[in-house]
CSV table of C-alpha atoms in Angstrom, one decimal:
chain,number,residue,atom,x,y,z
A,1,UNK,CA,0.0,0.0,0.0
A,2,UNK,CA,1.2,3.4,-0.8
A,3,UNK,CA,1.9,6.1,1.8
A,4,UNK,CA,-1.0,8.1,0.5
A,5,UNK,CA,-3.3,5.2,0.8
A,6,UNK,CA,-2.3,4.7,4.4
A,7,UNK,CA,-2.8,8.4,5.1
A,8,UNK,CA,-6.2,8.4,3.6
A,9,UNK,CA,-7.4,5.3,5.5
A,10,UNK,CA,-5.4,5.7,8.8
A,11,UNK,CA,-8.6,6.2,10.8
A,12,UNK,CA,-10.1,2.9,9.5
A,13,UNK,CA,-6.9,1.0,10.1
A,14,UNK,CA,-6.8,2.4,13.7
A,15,UNK,CA,-10.4,1.1,14.2
A,16,UNK,CA,-9.4,-2.3,12.8
A,17,UNK,CA,-6.4,-2.6,15.1
A,18,UNK,CA,-8.5,-1.5,18.1
A,19,UNK,CA,-11.2,-4.1,17.2
A,20,UNK,CA,-8.5,-6.8,16.9
A,21,UNK,CA,-7.0,-5.9,20.2
A,22,UNK,CA,-10.4,-6.0,21.9
A,23,UNK,CA,-11.2,-9.4,20.4
A,24,UNK,CA,-7.9,-10.8,21.6
A,25,UNK,CA,-8.2,-9.5,25.1
A,26,UNK,CA,-11.8,-10.8,25.3
A,27,UNK,CA,-10.8,-14.3,24.2
A,28,UNK,CA,-7.9,-14.5,26.7
A,29,UNK,CA,-9.9,-13.1,29.6
A,30,UNK,CA,-13.0,-15.2,28.9
A,31,UNK,CA,-11.0,-18.4,28.5
A,32,UNK,CA,-9.2,-17.9,31.8
A,33,UNK,CA,-12.2,-16.9,34.0
A,34,UNK,CA,-14.6,-19.5,32.6
A,35,UNK,CA,-11.9,-22.2,33.1
A,36,UNK,CA,-11.5,-21.1,36.7
A,37,UNK,CA,-15.3,-21.2,37.3
A,38,UNK,CA,-15.4,-24.7,35.8
A,39,UNK,CA,-12.6,-25.9,38.0
A,40,UNK,CA,-14.1,-24.3,41.1
A,41,UNK,CA,-17.5,-26.1,40.5
A,42,UNK,CA,-15.8,-29.5,39.9
A,43,UNK,CA,-13.2,-29.4,42.7
A,44,UNK,CA,-15.0,-27.8,45.6
A,45,UNK,CA,-16.2,-30.1,48.3
A,46,UNK,CA,-19.9,-29.5,49.0
A,47,UNK,CA,-21.4,-30.9,52.2
A,48,UNK,CA,-25.0,-31.7,52.9
A,49,UNK,CA,-25.2,-29.1,55.7
A,50,UNK,CA,-24.9,-26.2,53.3
A,51,UNK,CA,-28.3,-24.4,52.8
A,52,UNK,CA,-30.1,-25.0,49.5
A,53,UNK,CA,-30.4,-21.3,48.8
A,54,UNK,CA,-26.6,-20.9,49.0
A,55,UNK,CA,-26.1,-23.9,46.6
A,56,UNK,CA,-28.7,-22.5,44.2
A,57,UNK,CA,-26.9,-19.1,44.2
A,58,UNK,CA,-23.6,-20.8,43.6
A,59,UNK,CA,-24.9,-22.8,40.7
A,60,UNK,CA,-26.7,-19.9,39.1
A,61,UNK,CA,-23.7,-17.5,39.4
A,62,UNK,CA,-21.4,-20.2,38.0
A,63,UNK,CA,-23.6,-20.9,35.0
A,64,UNK,CA,-24.1,-17.2,34.3
A,65,UNK,CA,-20.4,-16.6,34.6
A,66,UNK,CA,-19.5,-19.5,32.2
A,67,UNK,CA,-22.3,-18.6,29.8
A,68,UNK,CA,-21.2,-14.9,29.5
A,69,UNK,CA,-17.6,-15.7,29.0
A,70,UNK,CA,-18.4,-18.5,26.5
A,71,UNK,CA,-20.5,-16.1,24.5
A,72,UNK,CA,-17.7,-13.5,24.5
A,73,UNK,CA,-15.2,-16.3,23.5
A,74,UNK,CA,-17.4,-17.5,20.7
A,75,UNK,CA,-17.8,-14.0,19.3
A,76,UNK,CA,-14.0,-13.5,19.4
A,77,UNK,CA,-13.3,-16.8,17.9
A,78,UNK,CA,-15.7,-16.3,15.0
A,79,UNK,CA,-14.7,-12.7,14.1
A,80,UNK,CA,-11.0,-12.5,15.0
A,81,UNK,CA,-9.7,-14.7,12.1
A,82,UNK,CA,-11.5,-12.6,9.5
A,83,UNK,CA,-10.0,-9.4,11.0
A,84,UNK,CA,-6.5,-11.0,11.3
A,85,UNK,CA,-6.7,-12.2,7.7
A,86,UNK,CA,-7.0,-8.6,6.5
A,87,UNK,CA,-4.6,-6.9,8.9
A,88,UNK,CA,-1.8,-9.4,8.2
A,89,UNK,CA,-1.9,-9.1,4.4
A,90,UNK,CA,1.5,-8.2,3.0
A,91,UNK,CA,0.1,-6.5,-0.1
A,92,UNK,CA,-2.6,-4.0,0.8
A,93,UNK,CA,-4.5,-1.7,-1.4
A,94,UNK,CA,-6.4,1.5,-0.6
A,95,UNK,CA,-9.6,-0.5,0.1
A,96,UNK,CA,-8.1,-3.5,1.8
A,97,UNK,CA,-9.2,-2.2,5.3
A,98,UNK,CA,-12.9,-2.3,4.2
A,99,UNK,CA,-12.7,-6.0,3.5
A,100,UNK,CA,-12.6,-6.7,7.3
A,101,UNK,CA,-16.0,-7.2,8.9
A,102,UNK,CA,-15.1,-5.2,12.0
A,103,UNK,CA,-17.1,-2.2,10.9
A,104,UNK,CA,-20.4,-4.0,10.3
A,105,UNK,CA,-19.9,-6.1,13.5
A,106,UNK,CA,-18.7,-3.2,15.7
A,107,UNK,CA,-21.8,-3.6,18.0
A,108,UNK,CA,-21.1,-7.4,18.4
A,109,UNK,CA,-17.4,-6.7,19.1
A,110,UNK,CA,-18.3,-4.1,21.8
A,111,UNK,CA,-20.8,-6.6,23.3
A,112,UNK,CA,-18.1,-9.2,23.5
A,113,UNK,CA,-15.7,-6.7,25.1
A,114,UNK,CA,-18.3,-5.6,27.6
A,115,UNK,CA,-19.3,-9.2,28.5
A,116,UNK,CA,-15.7,-10.2,29.0
A,117,UNK,CA,-14.2,-7.2,30.8
A,118,UNK,CA,-17.2,-5.7,32.7
A,119,UNK,CA,-20.1,-8.1,33.2
A,120,UNK,CA,-17.9,-11.2,33.3
A,121,UNK,CA,-15.5,-9.7,35.9
A,122,UNK,CA,-18.4,-8.5,38.1
A,123,UNK,CA,-19.9,-12.0,38.0
A,124,UNK,CA,-16.4,-13.4,38.8
A,125,UNK,CA,-16.3,-11.2,42.0
A,126,UNK,CA,-19.7,-12.4,43.0
A,127,UNK,CA,-18.6,-16.0,42.3
A,128,UNK,CA,-15.6,-15.6,44.7
A,129,UNK,CA,-17.9,-14.3,47.5
A,130,UNK,CA,-20.4,-17.2,47.1
A,131,UNK,CA,-17.5,-19.6,46.9
A,132,UNK,CA,-16.1,-18.4,50.2
A,133,UNK,CA,-19.4,-19.0,51.9
A,134,UNK,CA,-19.8,-22.5,50.4
A,135,UNK,CA,-16.2,-23.3,51.5
A,136,UNK,CA,-16.3,-22.0,55.0
A,137,UNK,CA,-20.0,-22.5,55.9
A,138,UNK,CA,-19.4,-25.7,57.9
A,139,UNK,CA,-16.9,-24.0,60.3
A,140,UNK,CA,-18.3,-23.0,63.7
A,141,UNK,CA,-17.4,-19.4,63.0
A,142,UNK,CA,-18.3,-17.7,59.7
A,143,UNK,CA,-15.6,-15.1,60.3
A,144,UNK,CA,-13.6,-16.0,57.2
A,145,UNK,CA,-16.7,-15.8,55.0
A,146,UNK,CA,-17.8,-12.5,56.5
A,147,UNK,CA,-14.3,-11.0,56.1
A,148,UNK,CA,-14.2,-12.1,52.4
A,149,UNK,CA,-17.6,-10.6,51.8
A,150,UNK,CA,-16.5,-7.4,53.6
A,151,UNK,CA,-13.5,-7.1,51.4
A,152,UNK,CA,-15.3,-7.9,48.1
A,153,UNK,CA,-18.1,-5.4,48.6
A,154,UNK,CA,-15.8,-2.3,48.4
A,155,UNK,CA,-13.8,-4.0,45.6
A,156,UNK,CA,-17.0,-4.5,43.7
A,157,UNK,CA,-18.0,-0.8,43.9
A,158,UNK,CA,-14.4,0.3,43.2
A,159,UNK,CA,-14.4,-1.7,40.0
A,160,UNK,CA,-17.7,-0.2,38.9
A,161,UNK,CA,-16.4,3.3,39.7
A,162,UNK,CA,-13.2,2.7,37.8
A,163,UNK,CA,-15.1,1.3,34.8
A,164,UNK,CA,-17.4,4.4,34.7
A,165,UNK,CA,-14.5,6.7,35.2
A,166,UNK,CA,-12.5,5.0,32.4
A,167,UNK,CA,-15.5,5.1,30.0
A,168,UNK,CA,-16.1,8.9,30.7
A,169,UNK,CA,-12.4,9.6,30.1
A,170,UNK,CA,-12.3,7.6,26.9
A,171,UNK,CA,-15.4,9.4,25.6
A,172,UNK,CA,-13.9,12.7,26.5
A,173,UNK,CA,-10.6,11.8,24.7
A,174,UNK,CA,-12.5,10.8,21.6
A,175,UNK,CA,-14.5,14.0,21.7
A,176,UNK,CA,-11.3,16.1,21.9
A,177,UNK,CA,-9.8,14.1,19.0
A,178,UNK,CA,-12.9,14.6,16.8
A,179,UNK,CA,-13.0,18.3,17.7
A,180,UNK,CA,-9.3,18.7,16.7
A,181,UNK,CA,-9.9,16.9,13.4
A,182,UNK,CA,-12.9,19.1,12.7
A,183,UNK,CA,-10.8,22.2,13.3
A,184,UNK,CA,-8.1,20.9,11.0
A,185,UNK,CA,-10.7,20.2,8.3
A,186,UNK,CA,-12.1,23.7,8.7
A,187,UNK,CA,-8.7,25.2,8.4
A,188,UNK,CA,-7.9,23.2,5.3
A,189,UNK,CA,-11.3,24.3,3.8
A,190,UNK,CA,-10.5,27.9,4.5
A,191,UNK,CA,-7.1,27.6,2.9
A,192,UNK,CA,-8.6,25.9,-0.2
A,193,UNK,CA,-11.2,28.7,-0.4
A,194,UNK,CA,-8.5,31.4,-0.2
A,195,UNK,CA,-6.5,29.6,-2.9
A,196,UNK,CA,-9.5,29.3,-5.1
A,197,UNK,CA,-10.3,33.0,-4.7
A,198,UNK,CA,-6.7,34.0,-5.5
A,199,UNK,CA,-6.8,31.8,-8.6
A,200,UNK,CA,-10.1,33.4,-9.7
A,201,UNK,CA,-8.6,36.8,-9.2
A,202,UNK,CA,-5.5,36.0,-11.2
A,203,UNK,CA,-7.6,34.5,-14.1
A,204,UNK,CA,-9.7,37.7,-14.2
A,205,UNK,CA,-6.6,39.8,-14.3
A,206,UNK,CA,-5.1,37.7,-17.1
A,207,UNK,CA,-8.4,38.0,-19.1
A,208,UNK,CA,-8.4,41.8,-18.7
């Protein structure tokens, strides 16, 4: 691809690389956390004295955690090869970036990213809390389970606050970039208008 072609499509290549990075991160995170949930459900020793409500909560949270991460993993696995096939081409033309499905599937990619990094991690924290209660419920003192719950509650809200803060910062940064690009385009338009006016004036002088 020529330098001019890269310059003309630099924004689209940036979006493609960002989508590819999100899909890779989603697949790694989902595979890791869903694997942990499966191992926790299989390996944990469950006694008959544990209340049914606690067991139901543990089963529901585990199933939701695995389902959410498996959905994100499936989306990443299906879309990522098509994006990689375009981004890794050695010979690229001006329209090569538009052959990738990342633009049409941007909503699905964002959904996979949100499921893996936001909803999936929140469910993972809830899973840890319930797992502590299931593990330590048969002890005479539930101190360990209460301590774990007390630690996880502020961590849960800190995670939500950080996610909201990060999202607002990212939106603000994108707005600043768009505003800067609009100003550059307006400046370029003004320069082109001035050049056109000067050429018209010169042509009229030459005619006279």
